[in-house]
Coordinates of C-alpha atoms in Angstrom, one line a residue:
Chain E
M120 CA 3.1 8.3 -19.5
S121 CA 2.0 5.1 -21.1
T122 CA 3.6 4.0 -24.3
G123 CA 0.5 4.7 -26.3
W124 CA -3.2 4.2 -26.0
M125 CA -3.2 0.8 -27.6
S126 CA -0.7 -0.7 -25.1
Q127 CA -2.1 -3.0 -22.5
T128 CA -2.5 -0.9 -19.4
A129 CA -2.6 -3.6 -16.8
Q130 CA 1.1 -4.3 -16.5
P131 CA 2.6 -6.9 -14.3
R132 CA 3.5 -5.1 -11.1
A133 CA 6.3 -7.3 -9.9
P134 CA 8.5 -7.8 -12.9
Q135 CA 11.0 -10.7 -12.8
P136 CA 14.4 -9.7 -14.2
Q137 CA 15.1 -12.0 -17.1
A138 CA 18.4 -13.8 -17.3
G139 CA 20.3 -12.9 -20.5
E140 CA 21.6 -15.2 -23.1
D141 CA 25.0 -14.4 -22.0
A142 CA 26.3 -16.5 -19.0
R143 CA 28.6 -13.6 -17.9
T144 CA 25.7 -11.3 -17.0
R145 CA 24.7 -13.6 -14.1
T146 CA 25.6 -13.1 -10.5
M147 CA 28.5 -15.4 -9.8
R148 CA 29.3 -14.1 -6.3
P149 CA 27.8 -11.7 -4.0
I150 CA 29.4 -8.3 -3.6
V151 CA 28.2 -6.4 -0.5
T152 CA 27.2 -9.1 2.0
G153 CA 25.4 -9.6 5.3
T154 CA 26.3 -12.5 7.5
S155 CA 24.2 -14.5 10.0
V156 CA 20.4 -14.1 10.7
L157 CA 19.1 -16.0 13.8
G158 CA 15.6 -17.0 14.7
I159 CA 13.9 -18.7 17.6
K160 CA 10.3 -19.4 18.6
F161 CA 9.2 -18.5 22.1
D162 CA 6.0 -18.8 24.1
G163 CA 3.5 -16.7 22.1
G164 CA 5.8 -15.4 19.4
V165 CA 8.9 -15.6 17.5
A166 CA 12.2 -13.5 17.4
I167 CA 14.8 -13.0 14.8
A168 CA 18.1 -11.1 14.9
A169 CA 20.7 -9.8 12.5
D170 CA 23.6 -7.4 12.7
T171 CA 23.7 -4.3 10.7
L172 CA 26.9 -4.8 8.7
G173 CA 27.2 -4.9 4.9
S174 CA 30.7 -6.4 4.3
Y175 CA 32.5 -5.5 1.0
G176 CA 34.7 -8.7 0.9
S177 CA 36.5 -8.6 4.2
L178 CA 36.1 -4.8 4.5
A179 CA 33.4 -3.7 7.0
R180 CA 32.1 -1.3 4.5
F181 CA 28.5 -0.4 5.5
R182 CA 27.9 -0.4 9.3
E183 CA 24.3 0.6 9.6
I184 CA 22.4 -1.5 7.1
S185 CA 19.0 -3.0 8.2
R186 CA 18.7 -6.5 7.0
M187 CA 15.1 -6.9 8.2
C188 CA 11.8 -5.8 6.8
K189 CA 8.3 -5.9 8.0
V190 CA 5.6 -7.3 5.8
G191 CA 2.0 -6.5 6.8
N192 CA 1.4 -6.5 10.5
Q193 CA 2.4 -10.1 11.4
T194 CA 5.5 -11.0 9.5
V195 CA 9.1 -9.9 9.5
V196 CA 11.8 -11.0 7.0
G197 CA 15.5 -11.2 7.7
G198 CA 18.1 -11.8 5.1
G199 CA 21.8 -12.8 4.7
G200 CA 23.9 -12.9 1.7
D201 CA 24.0 -10.2 -1.1
V202 CA 22.6 -7.0 0.4
A203 CA 21.5 -5.6 -3.0
D204 CA 19.6 -8.8 -3.8
F205 CA 17.9 -8.5 -0.4
H206 CA 16.8 -5.0 -1.1
M207 CA 15.2 -6.3 -4.3
I208 CA 13.4 -8.9 -2.2
R209 CA 12.4 -6.2 0.3
D210 CA 11.0 -4.1 -2.6
L211 CA 9.1 -7.1 -4.0
L212 CA 7.5 -7.8 -0.6
N213 CA 6.6 -4.1 -0.3
T214 CA 4.8 -4.2 -3.6
L215 CA 3.1 -7.4 -2.5
E216 CA 1.8 -5.7 0.6
I217 CA 0.5 -2.7 -1.3
E218 CA -1.2 -4.9 -3.8
N219 CA -2.8 -6.8 -1.0
R220 CA -4.2 -3.4 0.3
E221 CA -6.1 -2.8 -2.8
Y222 CA -8.6 -5.6 -1.9
E223 CA -9.3 -3.9 1.5
D224 CA -10.8 -7.1 2.7
E225 CA -9.3 -7.0 6.2
H226 CA -7.1 -9.9 5.3
D227 CA -3.4 -9.3 6.1
I228 CA -0.6 -11.1 4.4
K229 CA 0.5 -14.0 6.7
P230 CA 4.0 -15.3 7.2
Q231 CA 3.4 -18.7 5.5
A232 CA 2.2 -16.8 2.3
V233 CA 5.3 -14.6 2.5
H234 CA 7.5 -17.6 3.0
T235 CA 5.9 -19.5 0.0
Y236 CA 6.1 -16.5 -2.1
L237 CA 9.8 -16.1 -1.4
T238 CA 10.5 -19.8 -2.2
R239 CA 8.7 -19.2 -5.6
V240 CA 10.7 -16.2 -6.4
L241 CA 14.1 -17.7 -5.3
Y242 CA 13.4 -21.0 -7.0
N243 CA 12.4 -19.3 -10.1
R244 CA 15.6 -17.3 -10.2
R245 CA 17.8 -20.3 -9.5
S246 CA 16.0 -22.1 -12.3
Q247 CA 16.9 -19.4 -14.6
M248 CA 20.5 -19.9 -13.5
N249 CA 20.4 -16.4 -12.0
P250 CA 19.9 -16.8 -8.3
L251 CA 19.2 -14.1 -5.8
W252 CA 22.2 -14.7 -3.5
N253 CA 20.4 -14.8 -0.2
T254 CA 19.4 -16.9 2.7
V255 CA 16.2 -15.6 4.2
L256 CA 14.3 -16.2 7.5
V257 CA 10.6 -15.6 7.6
A258 CA 9.1 -15.0 11.1
G259 CA 5.7 -14.2 12.2
M260 CA 2.3 -15.2 13.7
Q261 CA 0.3 -17.6 11.5
D262 CA -3.3 -17.9 12.8
G263 CA -2.1 -17.3 16.4
E264 CA 0.9 -19.7 16.3
P265 CA 4.5 -18.7 15.9
Y266 CA 5.9 -19.3 12.5
L267 CA 9.5 -19.6 11.6
G268 CA 10.7 -20.5 8.1
Y269 CA 13.9 -20.7 6.0
T270 CA 14.6 -20.3 2.3
D271 CA 17.8 -19.8 0.4
K272 CA 19.1 -19.1 -3.1
L273 CA 18.3 -22.5 -4.3
G274 CA 14.6 -22.3 -3.2
V275 CA 15.1 -24.8 -0.5
A276 CA 12.5 -24.2 2.2
Y277 CA 11.7 -25.6 5.7
Q278 CA 10.3 -24.6 9.0
E279 CA 12.0 -25.1 12.4
S280 CA 11.6 -23.8 16.0
T281 CA 15.1 -22.5 15.7
L282 CA 16.9 -21.4 12.6
A283 CA 20.1 -19.6 11.6
C284 CA 21.9 -18.8 8.3
G285 CA 25.4 -17.8 7.4
Y286 CA 28.1 -18.4 10.0
G287 CA 25.4 -18.5 12.6
A288 CA 24.3 -21.9 11.2
Y289 CA 27.6 -23.3 12.3
I290 CA 28.3 -21.4 15.6
A291 CA 24.9 -20.5 17.0
L292 CA 22.4 -23.1 15.7
G293 CA 23.6 -26.3 17.2
P294 CA 25.2 -25.6 20.6
L295 CA 23.2 -22.5 21.6
L296 CA 19.8 -22.3 19.9
R297 CA 18.9 -25.9 19.7
E298 CA 20.1 -26.7 23.2
V299 CA 17.4 -24.4 24.5
A300 CA 14.7 -25.4 22.0
D301 CA 15.3 -29.1 22.4
K302 CA 14.5 -29.1 26.0
G303 CA 10.9 -29.0 24.8
E304 CA 9.9 -26.3 27.4
P305 CA 8.7 -23.0 25.8
I306 CA 10.9 -20.1 26.7
T307 CA 9.7 -16.6 27.4
K308 CA 10.1 -13.7 25.1
D309 CA 12.8 -12.1 27.3
A310 CA 14.7 -15.4 27.4
A311 CA 14.5 -15.7 23.7
V312 CA 15.8 -12.2 23.2
A313 CA 18.6 -12.7 25.8
L314 CA 19.6 -15.9 24.0
L315 CA 19.8 -14.2 20.6
Q316 CA 21.9 -11.5 22.1
K317 CA 24.2 -14.2 23.7
C318 CA 24.5 -15.9 20.2
L319 CA 25.2 -12.5 18.5
K320 CA 28.0 -11.9 21.0
V321 CA 29.6 -15.3 20.4
L322 CA 29.3 -14.5 16.6
W323 CA 30.9 -11.1 17.2
Y324 CA 33.8 -12.9 18.8
R325 CA 34.2 -15.6 16.1
D326 CA 32.7 -14.5 12.9
A327 CA 35.1 -12.0 11.1
R328 CA 32.2 -10.7 8.9
S329 CA 29.9 -9.8 11.9
L330 CA 29.5 -6.5 13.8
N331 CA 28.5 -5.7 17.3
R332 CA 25.6 -3.7 16.3
F333 CA 22.3 -5.5 15.6
E334 CA 18.6 -5.4 15.4
I335 CA 16.3 -7.8 17.1
A336 CA 12.6 -8.2 15.8
T337 CA 9.9 -9.9 17.7
V338 CA 6.5 -10.9 16.4
T339 CA 3.6 -11.6 18.8
A340 CA -0.1 -11.3 18.7
E341 CA 0.4 -7.6 19.3
G342 CA 2.3 -7.3 16.1
V343 CA 5.9 -6.7 14.8
D344 CA 8.5 -4.9 16.9
I345 CA 11.8 -4.2 15.2
S346 CA 14.3 -2.9 17.7
A347 CA 16.5 0.1 17.1
P348 CA 20.1 -1.0 16.4
Q349 CA 21.8 -1.9 19.7
S350 CA 25.1 -3.4 20.8
S351 CA 26.3 -5.7 23.7
E352 CA 29.1 -5.3 26.2
S353 CA 32.1 -7.3 24.9
D354 CA 35.3 -8.2 26.5
W355 CA 38.4 -8.9 24.3
G356 CA 40.7 -9.4 27.3
I357 CA 41.3 -13.0 26.4
A358 CA 42.4 -12.0 22.8
S359 CA 46.1 -11.5 23.8
M360 CA 46.2 -15.1 24.9
V361 CA 45.2 -16.5 21.5
R362 CA 48.1 -17.9 19.5
G363 CA 48.6 -19.4 16.2
Y364 CA 46.5 -17.1 14.0
E365 CA 48.9 -14.1 13.6
Chain L
M104 CA -28.6 18.7 -28.3
S105 CA -27.6 21.0 -31.3
S106 CA -24.7 18.8 -32.2
I107 CA -26.8 15.7 -33.0
G108 CA -27.1 15.1 -36.7
T109 CA -24.5 17.6 -37.6
G110 CA -21.8 14.9 -38.0
Y111 CA -19.3 16.7 -35.8
D112 CA -19.9 14.4 -32.8
L113 CA -18.9 11.0 -34.2
S114 CA -15.3 11.1 -33.1
V115 CA -12.8 12.9 -30.8
Q116 CA -10.8 13.6 -33.9
T117 CA -13.2 16.1 -35.3
F118 CA -13.7 19.6 -34.0
S119 CA -17.1 21.3 -34.5
P120 CA -17.0 24.6 -36.4
A121 CA -17.5 26.3 -33.0
G122 CA -14.2 24.7 -31.8
R123 CA -15.7 22.0 -29.5
V124 CA -15.1 18.3 -29.3
F125 CA -18.6 16.9 -28.6
Q126 CA -17.5 13.4 -27.7
I127 CA -15.7 14.9 -24.6
E128 CA -18.9 16.7 -23.7
Y129 CA -20.9 13.4 -23.9
A130 CA -18.3 11.8 -21.7
Q131 CA -18.8 14.6 -19.1
K132 CA -22.6 13.8 -19.4
A133 CA -21.9 10.3 -18.3
V134 CA -20.3 11.6 -15.2
D135 CA -23.1 14.1 -14.6
N136 CA -25.7 11.3 -14.8
S137 CA -24.0 9.1 -12.3
S138 CA -24.8 9.0 -8.6
T139 CA -23.0 11.5 -6.3
V140 CA -19.4 11.3 -5.2
I141 CA -17.8 14.0 -3.0
A142 CA -14.5 14.7 -1.5
L143 CA -13.6 17.2 1.3
R144 CA -10.1 18.4 2.1
G145 CA -9.9 19.3 5.8
K146 CA -6.9 20.5 7.8
D147 CA -5.6 17.0 8.5
G148 CA -6.7 14.9 5.5
V149 CA -9.1 14.1 2.8
V150 CA -12.4 12.4 3.2
F151 CA -14.3 10.7 0.4
A152 CA -18.0 9.8 0.3
A153 CA -20.0 8.1 -2.4
E154 CA -23.7 7.4 -2.8
N155 CA -23.5 4.0 -4.3
T156 CA -26.8 3.1 -6.0
I157 CA -28.3 -0.2 -5.1
A158 CA -29.4 -1.5 -8.5
S159 CA -30.9 -4.8 -7.1
K160 CA -32.0 -5.8 -3.7
L161 CA -30.2 -9.1 -4.3
H162 CA -26.8 -7.5 -4.4
E163 CA -24.5 -8.2 -1.6
A164 CA -23.5 -5.1 0.6
K165 CA -20.2 -3.4 0.0
T166 CA -19.4 -5.3 -3.3
T167 CA -19.8 -2.2 -5.5
R168 CA -17.3 0.3 -4.3
R169 CA -16.3 3.5 -6.0
V170 CA -13.3 4.6 -3.8
A171 CA -10.1 2.6 -4.4
T172 CA -6.7 2.3 -2.9
I173 CA -3.9 3.4 -5.3
D174 CA -1.0 3.3 -2.9
R175 CA -0.6 3.4 0.9
H176 CA -1.1 7.2 1.0
I177 CA -3.4 7.7 -2.1
G178 CA -7.1 7.1 -2.5
L179 CA -9.1 7.6 -5.7
A180 CA -12.9 8.0 -6.1
Y181 CA -14.5 7.8 -9.4
C182 CA -17.8 9.0 -10.8
G183 CA -19.4 7.9 -14.1
F184 CA -18.8 4.5 -15.8
V185 CA -17.8 2.2 -13.0
T186 CA -15.8 0.0 -15.4
D187 CA -13.8 3.0 -16.7
G188 CA -13.3 4.2 -13.2
R189 CA -11.8 0.7 -12.3
S190 CA -9.5 0.7 -15.2
V191 CA -8.3 4.2 -14.4
A192 CA -7.6 3.0 -10.9
N193 CA -5.5 0.2 -12.2
E194 CA -3.6 2.7 -14.4
A195 CA -3.0 4.9 -11.4
R196 CA -1.8 2.0 -9.4
S197 CA 0.7 1.0 -12.1
Y198 CA 2.0 4.6 -12.1
A199 CA 2.4 4.7 -8.3
T200 CA 4.1 1.3 -8.3
R201 CA 6.5 2.2 -11.1
F202 CA 7.3 5.5 -9.3
R203 CA 8.1 3.5 -6.1
D204 CA 10.2 1.0 -7.9
L205 CA 12.2 3.7 -9.7
Y206 CA 12.7 6.4 -7.1
G207 CA 12.3 4.3 -3.9
H208 CA 9.7 6.6 -2.2
P209 CA 6.0 7.2 -2.4
M210 CA 4.6 9.0 -5.5
P211 CA 3.7 12.6 -4.8
V212 CA 0.0 12.9 -5.5
S213 CA 0.7 16.0 -7.6
K214 CA 2.9 13.9 -9.9
L215 CA 0.2 11.2 -10.1
N216 CA -2.3 13.8 -11.0
D217 CA -0.1 15.0 -13.8
E218 CA 0.4 11.6 -15.2
L219 CA -3.2 10.5 -14.9
S220 CA -4.4 13.8 -16.5
G221 CA -2.1 13.0 -19.4
Y222 CA -3.7 9.6 -19.7
F223 CA -7.2 11.1 -19.8
H224 CA -6.0 13.6 -22.3
M225 CA -4.5 10.9 -24.5
L226 CA -7.9 9.3 -24.8
T227 CA -9.3 12.5 -26.3
L228 CA -6.7 12.5 -29.2
Y229 CA -7.4 9.4 -31.3
G230 CA -10.2 8.4 -33.5
A231 CA -10.1 4.8 -32.3
A232 CA -10.3 5.7 -28.7
R233 CA -13.2 6.8 -26.5
P234 CA -12.7 9.5 -23.9
C235 CA -12.9 8.2 -20.3
G236 CA -16.5 8.1 -19.1
C237 CA -15.5 9.1 -15.6
S238 CA -14.0 11.8 -13.5
V239 CA -11.8 10.9 -10.7
L240 CA -11.0 12.5 -7.3
L241 CA -7.4 12.0 -6.0
G242 CA -6.8 12.5 -2.3
A243 CA -3.7 12.0 -0.3
Y244 CA -2.0 13.0 2.9
D245 CA 1.6 13.3 4.0
A246 CA 3.0 14.8 7.2
A247 CA 5.2 17.3 5.2
K248 CA 2.8 18.6 2.6
G249 CA -0.5 17.9 4.5
P250 CA -3.6 17.0 2.7
Q251 CA -3.9 17.3 -1.1
M252 CA -6.9 16.7 -3.4
Y253 CA -7.3 16.8 -7.2
M254 CA -10.2 16.2 -9.6
I255 CA -9.6 15.1 -13.2
E256 CA -12.4 15.5 -15.8
P257 CA -12.9 13.3 -18.9
S258 CA -11.2 16.0 -20.9
G259 CA -7.9 15.6 -19.0
V260 CA -8.4 19.0 -17.3
S261 CA -7.5 18.9 -13.6
W262 CA -7.5 21.3 -10.7
G263 CA -6.6 21.1 -7.0
Y264 CA -9.6 21.4 -4.7
Y265 CA -10.6 22.0 -1.2
G266 CA -13.9 20.4 -1.8
C267 CA -15.5 18.8 -4.8
A268 CA -18.8 17.1 -5.8
L269 CA -19.5 15.0 -8.9
G270 CA -22.5 13.3 -10.3
K271 CA -26.3 13.9 -10.5
N272 CA -26.6 16.1 -7.3
K273 CA -23.4 17.9 -7.7
Q274 CA -25.1 21.5 -7.5
P275 CA -26.8 21.1 -4.1
A276 CA -23.7 19.2 -2.9
H277 CA -21.5 22.1 -3.9
A278 CA -23.7 24.5 -2.2
E279 CA -23.6 22.5 1.1
I280 CA -19.8 22.1 0.7
E281 CA -19.3 25.8 0.4
K282 CA -21.0 26.4 3.7
L283 CA -18.3 24.4 5.5
K284 CA -15.1 26.0 6.8
L285 CA -13.0 23.1 5.3
S286 CA -9.5 24.3 6.2
E287 CA -10.5 24.5 9.9
M288 CA -12.1 21.1 10.1
T289 CA -10.6 17.8 11.1
C290 CA -11.4 14.6 9.1
K291 CA -13.4 13.2 12.0
E292 CA -15.8 16.1 11.7
L293 CA -15.8 16.0 7.9
V294 CA -16.8 12.3 7.7
K295 CA -20.0 13.3 9.4
E296 CA -20.5 16.3 7.2
A297 CA -19.8 14.2 4.1
A298 CA -22.3 11.6 5.1
R299 CA -24.8 14.4 5.9
I300 CA -24.3 15.9 2.4
I301 CA -24.7 12.6 0.7
Y302 CA -28.0 12.0 2.6
A303 CA -29.2 15.6 2.2
T304 CA -28.7 15.7 -1.6
H305 CA -30.3 12.4 -2.2
D306 CA -33.9 12.7 -3.5
E307 CA -35.9 9.9 -2.1
S308 CA -38.7 10.4 -4.6
K309 CA -36.5 10.3 -7.6
D310 CA -33.3 8.5 -6.7
K311 CA -32.8 4.8 -6.1
D312 CA -31.9 3.4 -2.7
F313 CA -28.2 3.8 -2.0
E314 CA -25.4 2.5 0.1
L315 CA -23.1 5.1 1.7
E316 CA -19.4 4.6 1.2
L317 CA -16.9 6.6 3.3
A318 CA -13.2 6.6 3.0
W319 CA -10.3 8.8 4.2
V320 CA -6.7 9.4 4.3
C321 CA -5.5 11.6 7.2
A322 CA -3.6 11.9 10.3
D323 CA -6.1 9.7 12.2
S324 CA -5.4 6.9 9.8
N325 CA -1.6 7.4 10.2
G326 CA -1.4 8.9 6.7
Q327 CA -2.9 5.6 5.2
F328 CA -5.7 5.5 2.9
E329 CA -8.6 3.3 4.2
H330 CA -12.4 3.0 4.4
V331 CA -13.4 4.6 7.6
P332 CA -13.6 2.3 10.6
E333 CA -17.0 0.6 10.9
E334 CA -17.9 2.4 14.2
L335 CA -17.2 5.8 12.7
H336 CA -19.1 4.9 9.6
K337 CA -22.2 4.1 11.7
E338 CA -21.8 7.2 13.8
A339 CA -21.6 9.3 10.6
E340 CA -24.5 7.7 9.0
S341 CA -26.8 8.1 12.1
F342 CA -25.6 11.7 12.3
A343 CA -26.7 12.2 8.7
Q344 CA -30.0 10.6 9.3
T345 CA -30.7 12.5 12.5
S346 CA -30.0 15.8 10.8
M347 CA -32.3 14.9 7.9
E348 CA -35.1 14.3 10.4
E349 CA -34.4 17.5 12.1
D350 CA -34.6 19.3 8.8
S351 CA -37.9 17.8 7.9
D352 CA -39.3 18.7 11.3
E353 CA -38.3 22.3 10.7
E354 CA -40.0 22.3 7.4
D355 CA -43.1 20.9 9.1
D356 CA -42.9 23.7 11.7
S357 CA -42.6 26.5 9.0
D358 CA -45.7 25.0 7.2
E359 CA -47.6 25.4 10.4
D360 CA -46.5 29.0 10.8
E361 CA -47.8 29.8 7.4
D362 CA -51.2 28.5 8.4

């Protein structure tokens, strides 16, 4: 029930948590975390990938967490960093989508709108010295063109044809993703998905916070398709030869 | 009206000696004077239809709507004061959003009905408030519970319904609805029937021109509330117009028989 008949009935529908007076109430470090999210544009669409692990420090605590969410019919958002914060972002976007439905004007939320909205939320929170501890990729189809954007806990935002966050920004982005993208030739959807799978496998070998179980989402003119969690074949035969890290 | 001039109808805070609250009854009158809104609950969803009066020929089509989205799975139609209806729709949206934020799943429409009925009732308790000048129809569909429909009156009373009509032509509309086997019909069929009922109960000699509004939430719309697709809307509207013509032909025939 409402608080009383005199209260203003139109309440803000996406309340922003306020930073308290006390500095100790702020997030100083993430608790349950997700690692890399990878994204690449292809001919006629865009694909992003993320594994399904929620790490509790170095413990592989939650092994089947989706770090992606669909917004409208042409956008998908993937997030690394604090999983609880990402869930809040997911809920905000869900509310945003429902609010947009109220207009029933046949206009769907587009990826650029989602991207800008997220930069505002994240920048606002960092300005309150209470950031949402995430790096987020926004992928979708913007007026028929593939769209891929990045934003993080500082509110920094940019677009690229290949993007990665977390450990993937070091391991996958330069040598693997850019090498393909910088050739200047558009790649096919299958090639993009295969490339993401390859990158995830490399990350699985090298990133101790990763998991060989992941989701790949593709957005094309037909809409959003988020795959069921899947795994790749891996071979640890070489592991016995590695020395110096025991 | 007998209550006028007796002084018992000035506020909802005063009962009449007969135990009535006249302001609530006046609010009900506002609903009864409005143009017709109906809702039908079939076996696979709920269909809403509204006869939206065209107050001026200069109005743009589809700008005055009386069926609103509350959440993905809930629709709300209002009859009476349009402004009151809009504000109730916003109230309902805030309940649905809050429920989702708090519990992480969509609000059951039975729960929304309870809360919204409470809101309506609250407006009948205070001298500084005015009862809501509208009735609302709530409709929802989910795969587990199937279709559900409720109607809330200005007094805050609410019931679950299989079919319901509100407004000026509610009596003939009720009679038409009662002829239907609602629980055996799909929403595709009901959309046509709803359109037919709106057309059939519209009195061309008395009532102003209108624009038909059709919305549904059902299995065919994937459990999502939406206005019915353009194609189906046209189909339903032409079905309604055709059956009107058939009816008038029959009447002409019977006149001839009498001669």
